[in-house]
Coordinates of C-alpha atoms and ligand atoms in Angstrom, one line a residue:
M694 CA -8.3 4.5 2.4
K695 CA -6.7 3.3 5.7
P696 CA -6.2 -0.4 6.4
I697 CA -8.5 -1.5 9.2
I698 CA -7.3 -5.1 9.2
Q699 CA -3.7 -6.0 8.5
V700 CA -2.6 -9.6 8.3
K701 CA 1.2 -10.0 8.1
D702 CA 2.6 -13.4 7.0
V703 CA 0.4 -15.4 9.2
Y704 CA 0.8 -19.2 9.9
Y705 CA -1.7 -21.2 11.9
K706 CA -1.9 -24.9 12.6
Y707 CA -4.5 -27.0 14.4
T708 CA -3.5 -30.0 16.5
N709 CA -5.5 -33.1 15.8
Q710 CA -6.2 -36.1 18.0
Q711 CA -2.9 -37.7 17.0
D712 CA -1.1 -34.5 17.9
E713 CA -0.3 -34.0 14.2
L714 CA -0.4 -30.5 12.9
T715 CA -2.4 -29.4 9.9
A716 CA -1.4 -26.1 8.3
A717 CA -4.7 -24.1 8.1
L718 CA -3.0 -20.8 7.2
D719 CA 0.2 -21.0 5.3
G720 CA 1.8 -17.5 5.0
V721 CA -1.2 -15.2 4.6
S722 CA -0.8 -11.4 4.1
L723 CA -3.7 -9.2 3.5
S724 CA -4.9 -5.6 4.2
I725 CA -8.6 -4.7 4.3
H726 CA -9.5 -1.1 4.1
E727 CA -12.1 1.0 6.0
G728 CA -15.4 0.8 4.2
E729 CA -14.4 -2.1 1.9
F730 CA -16.8 -5.0 1.1
V731 CA -14.6 -8.0 0.7
A732 CA -15.8 -11.5 -0.2
I733 CA -13.6 -14.5 0.7
I734 CA -14.2 -17.7 -1.4
G735 CA -12.4 -21.0 -1.6
H736 CA -13.6 -24.6 -1.2
N737 CA -14.1 -26.4 2.1
G738 CA -11.0 -26.6 4.2
S739 CA -9.1 -23.9 2.3
G740 CA -8.7 -21.8 5.5
K741 CA -11.4 -19.2 5.2
S742 CA -13.0 -19.6 8.6
T743 CA -9.6 -19.9 10.3
L744 CA -8.6 -16.6 8.7
A745 CA -11.9 -15.0 9.7
K746 CA -11.4 -16.1 13.3
H747 CA -8.1 -14.2 13.3
F748 CA -9.9 -11.0 12.5
N749 CA -11.5 -10.7 15.9
A750 CA -8.9 -12.5 18.0
L751 CA -10.9 -15.8 18.3
L752 CA -7.6 -17.3 17.1
Q753 CA -4.1 -15.9 17.4
P754 CA -1.4 -16.6 14.7
A755 CA 1.3 -19.2 15.4
S756 CA 3.6 -16.8 13.7
G757 CA 3.0 -13.5 12.0
D758 CA 0.7 -10.8 13.2
V759 CA -2.9 -9.5 12.8
Y760 CA -3.7 -5.9 13.5
V761 CA -7.3 -4.7 13.9
K762 CA -7.4 -0.9 13.8
G763 CA -3.7 -1.0 14.8
M764 CA -4.3 -3.3 17.8
N765 CA -2.3 -6.6 17.7
T766 CA -4.6 -9.6 18.3
K767 CA -1.9 -11.2 20.4
D768 CA -2.1 -8.4 22.9
E769 CA -4.5 -9.8 25.5
E770 CA -5.3 -6.4 26.9
Q771 CA -6.7 -5.4 23.5
V772 CA -8.9 -8.5 22.9
W773 CA -12.0 -6.9 24.3
S774 CA -11.6 -3.7 22.2
I775 CA -10.8 -5.8 19.1
R776 CA -14.1 -7.7 19.5
Q777 CA -16.0 -4.5 19.8
V778 CA -14.5 -3.2 16.6
A779 CA -14.9 -6.5 14.7
G780 CA -18.2 -8.4 15.2
M781 CA -18.8 -11.9 13.8
V782 CA -21.9 -13.5 12.4
F783 CA -21.9 -17.3 11.9
Q784 CA -23.7 -19.7 9.6
N785 CA -26.4 -21.0 11.9
P786 CA -28.6 -18.3 13.3
D787 CA -30.1 -20.7 15.9
N788 CA -26.7 -21.0 17.6
Q789 CA -26.4 -17.2 17.9
L790 CA -29.7 -16.2 19.4
V791 CA -29.7 -16.5 23.2
A792 CA -32.9 -14.8 24.5
T793 CA -36.6 -15.7 24.1
I794 CA -37.6 -12.2 22.9
V795 CA -36.0 -10.5 19.9
E796 CA -35.2 -7.1 21.6
E797 CA -33.7 -8.9 24.6
D798 CA -31.4 -10.8 22.3
V799 CA -30.2 -7.7 20.6
A800 CA -29.7 -6.0 24.0
F801 CA -27.5 -8.9 25.2
G802 CA -24.2 -7.4 24.0
P803 CA -24.8 -3.8 25.1
E804 CA -25.9 -5.1 28.5
N805 CA -22.6 -6.9 28.8
L806 CA -20.8 -3.6 28.0
G807 CA -22.5 -2.3 31.2
L808 CA -24.1 0.6 29.3
P809 CA -26.9 2.7 30.9
P810 CA -30.4 1.5 30.2
G811 CA -31.3 4.5 28.0
E812 CA -28.3 3.9 25.8
I813 CA -29.1 0.2 25.5
R814 CA -32.7 1.1 24.5
L815 CA -31.3 3.5 21.8
R816 CA -28.9 1.0 20.4
V817 CA -31.4 -1.8 20.3
D818 CA -34.0 0.3 18.5
R819 CA -31.4 1.6 16.0
A820 CA -30.0 -1.9 15.4
L821 CA -33.5 -3.3 14.7
E822 CA -34.2 -0.4 12.3
S823 CA -30.9 -1.0 10.4
V824 CA -31.9 -4.6 9.7
R825 CA -35.6 -3.6 9.2
M826 CA -36.9 -5.8 12.0
S827 CA -38.4 -3.2 14.3
D828 CA -41.9 -4.7 13.9
F829 CA -40.6 -7.9 15.4
A830 CA -39.0 -6.4 18.6
Q831 CA -41.4 -8.3 20.8
S832 CA -41.4 -11.6 18.8
A833 CA -39.9 -14.9 19.9
P834 CA -36.9 -15.6 17.7
H835 CA -37.9 -19.2 17.0
Y836 CA -41.1 -18.1 15.2
L837 CA -39.0 -16.1 12.7
S838 CA -37.8 -17.3 9.3
G839 CA -34.1 -18.2 8.8
G840 CA -33.4 -14.9 7.0
Q841 CA -35.2 -12.9 9.8
K842 CA -33.2 -14.8 12.5
Q843 CA -30.0 -14.0 10.7
R844 CA -30.9 -10.4 10.6
I845 CA -31.5 -10.4 14.3
A846 CA -28.1 -12.0 14.8
I847 CA -26.7 -9.1 12.7
A848 CA -28.7 -6.6 14.8
G849 CA -27.1 -8.1 17.9
V850 CA -23.6 -7.3 16.4
I851 CA -24.6 -3.9 15.2
A852 CA -25.8 -2.9 18.7
M853 CA -22.2 -3.2 19.7
R854 CA -21.4 -0.4 17.2
P855 CA -18.7 -2.4 15.4
E856 CA -16.7 -0.9 12.5
I857 CA -16.2 -4.3 10.9
I858 CA -18.7 -7.2 10.5
I859 CA -17.2 -10.5 9.6
L860 CA -19.8 -13.0 8.2
D861 CA -18.9 -16.6 7.9
E862 CA -21.3 -18.2 5.4
P863 CA -24.3 -16.3 6.8
T864 CA -26.6 -17.4 4.1
A865 CA -25.6 -21.1 3.8
M866 CA -28.6 -22.4 5.7
L867 CA -31.1 -20.0 4.2
D868 CA -33.6 -20.3 1.3
P869 CA -33.2 -17.9 -1.7
S870 CA -35.4 -15.2 -0.3
G871 CA -33.7 -15.4 3.1
R872 CA -30.3 -15.1 1.4
K873 CA -31.5 -12.0 -0.5
E874 CA -32.8 -10.4 2.8
V875 CA -29.5 -11.0 4.5
M876 CA -27.4 -9.8 1.5
D877 CA -29.5 -6.6 1.1
T878 CA -29.1 -5.9 4.8
V879 CA -25.3 -6.4 4.7
H880 CA -25.0 -4.1 1.6
Y881 CA -27.2 -1.5 3.3
L882 CA -24.9 -1.5 6.3
N883 CA -21.8 -1.1 4.1
K884 CA -23.2 1.7 1.9
N885 CA -25.2 3.7 4.5
E886 CA -23.4 3.1 7.8
G887 CA -19.9 2.7 6.4
I888 CA -19.3 -0.6 8.1
T889 CA -16.5 -2.6 6.6
I890 CA -17.7 -6.1 5.6
V891 CA -15.8 -9.4 5.3
H892 CA -18.1 -11.9 3.8
I893 CA -17.2 -15.6 3.5
T894 CA -19.4 -17.3 1.0
H895 CA -19.6 -20.2 -1.4
F896 CA -22.2 -18.5 -3.5
M897 CA -20.4 -16.9 -6.5
E898 CA -23.5 -14.7 -7.2
E899 CA -22.9 -13.1 -3.8
A900 CA -19.2 -12.8 -4.3
I901 CA -19.7 -10.7 -7.5
Q902 CA -21.5 -8.1 -5.4
A903 CA -18.4 -7.4 -3.3
D904 CA -15.8 -4.6 -4.0
R905 CA -13.1 -7.2 -3.9
V906 CA -12.8 -11.0 -3.9
V907 CA -10.1 -13.0 -2.1
V908 CA -9.6 -16.6 -3.2
M909 CA -8.1 -19.1 -0.8
E910 CA -6.6 -22.5 -1.5
E911 CA -4.7 -24.7 1.0
G912 CA -4.2 -22.0 3.5
K913 CA -2.9 -19.4 1.0
I914 CA -4.4 -16.5 -0.9
I915 CA -4.2 -17.3 -4.6
L916 CA -6.2 -14.5 -6.1
D917 CA -7.2 -11.1 -4.8
G918 CA -8.8 -8.3 -6.8
P919 CA -12.1 -6.8 -8.0
P920 CA -14.7 -9.5 -8.9
R921 CA -14.3 -8.9 -12.7
E922 CA -10.5 -9.5 -12.5
V923 CA -10.8 -12.5 -10.3
F924 CA -13.5 -14.2 -12.3
R925 CA -11.6 -13.6 -15.5
Q926 CA -9.3 -16.4 -14.2
V927 CA -11.9 -19.0 -15.1
E928 CA -9.4 -21.8 -15.7
T929 CA -7.5 -21.2 -12.4
L930 CA -10.8 -21.2 -10.5
K931 CA -11.9 -24.4 -12.2
Q932 CA -8.6 -26.1 -11.5
I933 CA -9.1 -25.7 -7.8
G934 CA -12.7 -26.9 -8.1
L935 CA -14.5 -23.6 -7.7
D936 CA -17.6 -22.6 -9.6
V937 CA -17.7 -19.3 -11.4
P938 CA -20.8 -17.1 -11.7
Q939 CA -23.3 -18.4 -14.3
V940 CA -22.7 -15.4 -16.6
V941 CA -18.9 -15.8 -16.5
E942 CA -19.3 -19.5 -17.4
L943 CA -21.6 -18.6 -20.3
A944 CA -19.1 -15.9 -21.6
F945 CA -16.3 -18.4 -21.2
D946 CA -18.2 -21.1 -23.2
L947 CA -19.2 -18.7 -25.9
N948 CA -15.6 -17.4 -26.3
R949 CA -14.4 -21.0 -26.5
E950 CA -17.0 -21.6 -29.3
G951 CA -15.5 -18.8 -31.3
F952 CA -17.8 -15.9 -30.3
S953 CA -16.2 -12.8 -29.0
I954 CA -17.8 -11.6 -25.8
P955 CA -16.0 -8.3 -24.8
G956 CA -15.7 -6.7 -21.4
D957 CA -15.8 -9.7 -19.1
P958 CA -19.5 -9.5 -18.0
I959 CA -20.1 -10.7 -14.5
N960 CA -23.9 -10.3 -14.1
I961 CA -27.0 -10.9 -16.3
E962 CA -27.6 -7.2 -17.0
E963 CA -24.1 -6.7 -18.4
M964 CA -24.4 -9.9 -20.5
V965 CA -27.8 -8.8 -21.9
N966 CA -26.4 -5.4 -22.8
I967 CA -23.5 -7.0 -24.6
L968 CA -25.6 -9.5 -26.5
C969 CA -28.1 -6.9 -27.6
R970 CA -25.4 -4.6 -29.0
Ligands
ADP1483 P1 -12.8 -23.3 5.4 O1 -13.5 -22.3 6.2 O2 -12.3 -22.8 4.1 O3 -13.7 -24.5 5.1 P2 -11.2 -24.0 7.7 O4 -10.5 -22.7 8.1 O5 -12.4 -24.4 8.4 O6 -11.6 -23.9 6.1 O7 -10.2 -25.2 7.7 C1 -8.9 -25.1 7.3 C2 -8.1 -26.4 7.6 O8 -8.1 -26.5 9.0 C3 -8.8 -27.7 7.1 O9 -7.9 -28.6 6.8 C4 -9.6 -28.1 8.4 O10 -9.8 -29.5 8.3 C5 -8.7 -27.7 9.5 N1 -9.5 -27.4 10.7 C6 -10.4 -26.5 10.8 N2 -10.9 -26.4 12.1 C7 -10.2 -27.4 12.8 C8 -10.2 -27.8 14.1 N3 -11.0 -27.2 15.0 N4 -9.4 -28.8 14.5 C9 -8.5 -29.4 13.6 N5 -8.4 -29.0 12.3 C10 -9.3 -28.0 11.9

């Protein structure tokens, strides 16, 4: 697998009102490969959003480098191409929808690319199909549910034909059914359209569905691996104040009480299989 995002020893600081500097990224190195589904977790202020904004050149490193498909995000001439390769979806769907009709909203990006009308039509239709929102093409976004609005925001990104979608807590403002809709959509895009996904979340049950989990703390990456390996580090995660998935917590408690739960189960199905054996 080829790396599609490469982060090399990146430092970043924000200047606050007193002109003091807070280190938001403190020596981060990371490679994300084509087709991967990566979850980034960590508590508030650990640097997740700051890192995500480096992936599509919304921020540039103070030192170190970020490459997206080989393009350095510091290279101003490449910023436009980088943003086409790597699209971003944010927490609040209301802030991302700009038009009064769904299909006009999805067309907004391709129109800005100056594409011919036939190509725009094609992209909008395909993007709405990918998020299963074709029936709502003529609807007004503000009549949709939170999950549906977020799927429209994702369609707007897909219409730009990105290779990577970075989602910064896309489900934080949604109810459980909206969260599921959005997660199903994102997994569909990863599996069926090969889009690389970077998903920032504070829901551990979402993180276990990723191929890989990256844990951030105080601007550094402290754990990085498949969900089962990362969530095996229950004590480290608790020390930094993070939750673990319910099943992991249950296995941890049972093991502590003297039971022996083999295989580090991370979801209910695995736990049920182990307990029934
Ligand atoms: P997370 O996404 O994990 O919650 P952030 O990347 O938003 O973390 O924040 C990392 C650090 O940078 C925190 O200390 C936060 O207070 C600080 N920070 C984030 N955005 C700004 C900003 N616009 N101005 C000043 N400090 C900021």
